Coordinates of C-alpha atoms in Angstrom, one line a residue:
X1 CA 1.7 14.8 -26.9
X2 CA 1.7 13.0 -23.3
X3 CA 3.1 14.6 -20.9
X4 CA 6.0 12.4 -19.4
X5 CA 4.7 11.5 -16.1
X6 CA 2.0 10.2 -17.3
X7 CA 3.6 7.2 -19.2
X8 CA 4.0 3.7 -17.6
X9 CA 0.6 2.5 -17.1
X10 CA 0.5 -1.2 -16.8
X11 CA -2.8 -3.8 -16.9
X12 CA -2.4 -6.4 -15.1
X13 CA -5.7 -9.0 -16.0
X14 CA -7.2 -10.9 -13.2
X15 CA -8.4 -14.2 -14.3
X16 CA -10.3 -15.5 -11.2
X17 CA -13.7 -15.4 -12.7
X18 CA -13.3 -17.1 -15.6
X19 CA -12.8 -20.3 -12.6
X20 CA -16.4 -18.7 -11.2
X21 CA -17.6 -20.2 -14.4
X22 CA -15.7 -23.4 -14.2
X23 CA -16.5 -24.0 -10.5
X24 CA -20.3 -23.1 -11.2
X25 CA -20.4 -26.9 -13.2
X26 CA -18.1 -28.7 -12.0
X27 CA -16.3 -29.0 -15.1
X28 CA -12.9 -28.9 -16.9
X29 CA -13.3 -25.7 -19.0
X30 CA -13.3 -22.9 -19.4
X31 CA -10.0 -23.2 -18.5
X32 CA -8.8 -19.8 -16.9
X33 CA -4.7 -21.1 -17.3
X34 CA -6.4 -20.8 -21.0
X35 CA -7.7 -17.4 -20.5
X36 CA -4.6 -16.2 -18.8
X37 CA -2.3 -17.4 -22.0
X38 CA -4.7 -15.6 -24.2
X39 CA -4.9 -12.2 -22.3
X40 CA -1.0 -12.4 -22.5
X41 CA -1.1 -12.4 -26.3
X42 CA -3.9 -9.7 -26.0
X43 CA -1.2 -7.6 -24.5
X44 CA -1.9 -8.0 -20.7
X45 CA 1.6 -6.8 -18.5
X46 CA 0.6 -9.4 -15.6
X47 CA -1.8 -11.9 -14.4
X48 CA -3.8 -11.9 -11.5
X49 CA -4.9 -15.1 -9.7
X50 CA -6.5 -15.4 -6.3
X51 CA -6.3 -18.4 -4.4
X52 CA -8.5 -17.9 -1.7
X53 CA -8.8 -20.4 1.1
X54 CA -12.6 -21.9 0.2
X55 CA -11.1 -22.5 -3.3
X56 CA -14.7 -20.8 -4.9
X57 CA -12.4 -20.4 -8.3
X58 CA -9.6 -20.1 -8.9
X59 CA -7.7 -24.0 -7.6
X60 CA -4.8 -24.7 -6.6
X61 CA -3.9 -26.9 -10.2
X62 CA -4.5 -23.2 -11.9
X63 CA -1.9 -21.9 -9.9
X64 CA 0.9 -24.3 -10.6
X65 CA -0.2 -24.5 -14.1
X66 CA -0.5 -21.0 -14.8
X67 CA 3.4 -20.2 -13.2
X68 CA 4.6 -23.1 -15.2
X69 CA 2.9 -21.9 -18.9
X70 CA 2.5 -17.6 -18.4
X71 CA 4.9 -15.6 -20.9
X72 CA 4.4 -12.7 -18.0
X73 CA 4.9 -12.3 -14.1
X74 CA 2.0 -13.5 -11.7
X75 CA 0.4 -11.7 -9.3
X76 CA -0.9 -14.5 -6.5
X77 CA -3.6 -12.8 -4.2
X78 CA -3.7 -14.1 -1.1
X79 CA -4.8 -13.8 2.4
X80 CA -2.2 -13.6 5.4
X81 CA -2.4 -17.4 6.7
X82 CA 0.5 -19.7 7.4
X83 CA -1.4 -22.3 5.2
X84 CA -1.0 -19.2 2.1
X85 CA 2.4 -18.1 2.9
X86 CA 3.7 -21.7 3.2
X87 CA 2.3 -22.1 -0.9
X88 CA 3.9 -19.1 -1.8
X89 CA 7.2 -19.8 -1.0
X90 CA 6.5 -23.4 -3.0
X91 CA 5.9 -22.2 -5.8
X92 CA 7.7 -19.1 -6.1
X93 CA 5.2 -16.4 -7.6
X94 CA 7.4 -13.4 -8.8
X95 CA 4.7 -11.2 -6.9
X96 CA 1.9 -11.2 -4.8
X97 CA -0.4 -9.2 -3.4
X98 CA -1.7 -9.3 0.5
X99 CA -5.2 -9.2 0.6
X100 CA -8.1 -9.5 3.2
X101 CA -10.5 -12.4 3.1
X102 CA -14.1 -13.3 4.8
X103 CA -15.9 -16.7 3.6
X104 CA -19.0 -15.1 3.5
X105 CA -18.7 -12.1 0.9
X106 CA -19.1 -12.4 -2.3
X107 CA -15.8 -10.5 -3.7
X108 CA -13.1 -8.7 -1.8
X109 CA -14.9 -6.1 0.0
X110 CA -12.3 -3.6 1.4
X111 CA -8.2 -3.3 2.0
X112 CA -6.4 -4.9 4.5
X113 CA -6.2 -3.6 7.7
X114 CA -2.1 -3.8 8.2
X115 CA -2.0 -1.0 10.7
X116 CA -4.3 -3.6 12.7
X117 CA -2.3 -6.9 12.0
X118 CA 0.7 -5.3 11.5
X119 CA 2.9 -8.4 13.0
X120 CA 1.4 -10.7 11.4
X121 CA 1.1 -8.9 8.3
X122 CA 5.0 -7.9 8.4
X123 CA 6.2 -11.8 9.1
X124 CA 3.9 -12.9 6.2
X125 CA 6.3 -10.2 4.4
X126 CA 9.4 -11.1 5.4
X127 CA 9.0 -14.8 5.3
X128 CA 7.8 -13.9 0.9
X129 CA 10.7 -11.4 0.8
X130 CA 13.0 -14.2 2.0
X131 CA 11.1 -16.6 -0.8
X132 CA 12.4 -13.9 -3.5
X133 CA 9.0 -12.6 -3.5
X134 CA 8.1 -9.3 -4.4
X135 CA 5.1 -8.1 -1.6
X136 CA 2.6 -5.7 -2.4
X137 CA -0.2 -5.0 0.1
X138 CA -4.3 -3.7 -0.7
X139 CA -5.6 -1.7 1.1
X140 CA -7.5 1.8 1.5
X141 CA -6.5 5.1 0.8
X142 CA -6.1 5.7 4.8
X143 CA -2.6 7.6 6.3
X144 CA -3.0 4.6 9.0
X145 CA -2.4 2.4 6.6
X146 CA 0.2 3.8 4.8
X147 CA 2.2 4.5 7.9
X148 CA 1.3 0.6 8.5
X149 CA 2.8 -0.5 5.1
X150 CA 5.5 2.1 5.7
X151 CA 6.5 0.3 8.5
X152 CA 6.1 -3.4 7.4
X153 CA 8.6 -2.6 4.7
X154 CA 6.3 -3.5 1.6
X155 CA 7.9 -2.1 -2.1
X156 CA 4.6 -2.3 -4.0
X157 CA 0.8 -1.3 -2.2
X158 CA -2.5 -1.4 -4.6
X159 CA -4.9 0.9 -3.2
X160 CA -8.6 -0.4 -2.9
X161 CA -10.9 1.2 -5.8
X162 CA -14.2 -0.1 -5.0
X163 CA -15.4 2.7 -2.9
X164 CA -14.6 4.8 -5.2
X165 CA -16.7 2.6 -8.3
X166 CA -19.5 1.8 -5.8
X167 CA -20.3 5.3 -5.4
X168 CA -21.8 8.1 -7.6
X169 CA -22.0 12.2 -8.0
X170 CA -20.1 14.1 -5.3
X171 CA -19.8 11.6 -3.0
X172 CA -17.5 9.8 -6.2
X173 CA -15.5 12.5 -6.4
X174 CA -14.9 12.8 -2.7
X175 CA -13.3 9.4 -3.1
X176 CA -11.2 10.1 -6.3
X177 CA -9.5 12.9 -4.7
X178 CA -8.7 11.1 -1.4
X179 CA -7.3 8.6 -4.1
X180 CA -5.4 10.8 -6.0
X181 CA -4.2 12.3 -2.9
X182 CA -3.4 9.1 -1.1
X183 CA -1.1 7.9 -3.8
X184 CA 0.9 11.1 -4.1
X185 CA 1.7 10.7 -0.8
X186 CA 2.9 6.9 -0.9
X187 CA 4.6 7.4 -4.4
X188 CA 6.9 10.1 -2.3
X189 CA 7.5 7.8 0.4
X190 CA 8.9 5.4 -2.4
X191 CA 6.5 3.2 -2.8
X192 CA 5.6 2.2 -6.1
X193 CA 1.3 2.9 -6.6
X194 CA -0.5 -0.2 -8.1
X195 CA -4.8 0.3 -8.4
X196 CA -7.6 -1.9 -8.8
X197 CA -11.3 -3.1 -7.7
X198 CA -14.4 -2.4 -9.2
X199 CA -12.8 -1.0 -12.6
X200 CA -14.3 -0.8 -15.9
X201 CA -15.0 0.8 -19.0
X202 CA -17.4 4.2 -17.9
X203 CA -15.0 4.4 -14.9
X204 CA -11.2 3.5 -14.8
X205 CA -10.2 6.9 -16.8
X206 CA -10.2 9.0 -13.7
X207 CA -8.1 6.6 -11.8
X208 CA -5.6 6.6 -15.3
X209 CA -5.4 9.7 -15.1
X210 CA -3.6 9.6 -11.8
X211 CA 0.0 9.8 -12.5
X212 CA 1.5 8.4 -9.5
X213 CA -0.2 5.5 -10.3
X214 CA 1.5 2.4 -13.0
X215 CA -0.6 -0.4 -12.5
X216 CA -4.6 -1.3 -12.8
X217 CA -5.5 -4.8 -12.1
X218 CA -8.8 -5.8 -13.7
X219 CA -10.4 -8.9 -13.6
X220 CA -14.7 -9.1 -13.5
X221 CA -15.0 -6.2 -16.0
X222 CA -13.2 -7.5 -18.6
X223 CA -13.6 -11.0 -18.0
X224 CA -17.7 -9.7 -18.1
X225 CA -17.3 -8.3 -21.3
X226 CA -15.2 -10.6 -23.1
X227 CA -18.0 -12.5 -23.1
X228 CA -19.6 -10.4 -25.7
X229 CA -16.5 -9.5 -27.7
X230 CA -13.7 -12.0 -27.0
X231 CA -10.8 -11.8 -24.1
X232 CA -8.3 -10.3 -26.8
X233 CA -10.7 -7.7 -28.0
X234 CA -11.8 -7.1 -24.2
X235 CA -8.2 -6.5 -23.2
X236 CA -8.4 -4.0 -26.4
X237 CA -10.8 -2.1 -25.2
X238 CA -9.5 -1.3 -21.8
X239 CA -6.5 -0.7 -22.6
X240 CA -7.4 1.8 -25.1
X241 CA -10.2 3.5 -22.2
X242 CA -6.6 3.6 -20.2
X243 CA -4.8 4.9 -22.6
X244 CA -7.2 7.7 -23.8
X245 CA -7.7 8.9 -20.3
X246 CA -3.7 8.3 -19.4
X247 CA -2.8 10.4 -22.0
X248 CA -5.5 13.7 -22.8
X249 CA -4.7 16.8 -21.8
X250 CA -3.7 17.2 -18.2
X251 CA -7.5 18.4 -16.8
X252 CA -8.1 18.1 -13.3
X253 CA -9.9 15.0 -11.1
X254 CA -13.4 15.1 -12.1

């Protein structure tokens, strides 16, 4: 029987890397919007797309088409820039997640430094909130970042799990404990806690067991797995791994 505090873990699917394959050849396929609709029909609770400043994968027309057709909420990841805030206010996704962005990076390499850019982040969040958009901040499990998020006044945060995913052994355990303790503190402060980055079938369990985390956002590993088993099966496998961990007998973080 599941522990009641472990209920309610949502799965958001990031479809960026369907667009990465498309952009590699400059074709009209595979269509990330089609992938998003398939993911929604396969049980995704939400869809995430990252409209990067360099437009390396998701394009502006993908955003507008997905928002027009998605039966589940769309989460728009974006940098803290005037251009992106203007786009979000024009197209009005249900959710926005503000993330750091560097042109030379392969993928997002860490959390947003809210503490160092608090005024700019606060201004962006205020504008988005006025447009009726619920905003989250993608941050590392760092107490200084939590304090800054609380000062900005956002309702949601997403914990960057990349360091956890990239390490092993004692280092992974230490990072996991840090994430667990941070999630507990953030939830106690009234924030809704999400997590994501670098999660796959073999490492998602420990994050899924953290009761304060109510949503996982996963993309690359699911899109990669879908090349072999199809997108609905890849989503079902991830959901199964999450649920098996979430509803397992209570056990120490390991």
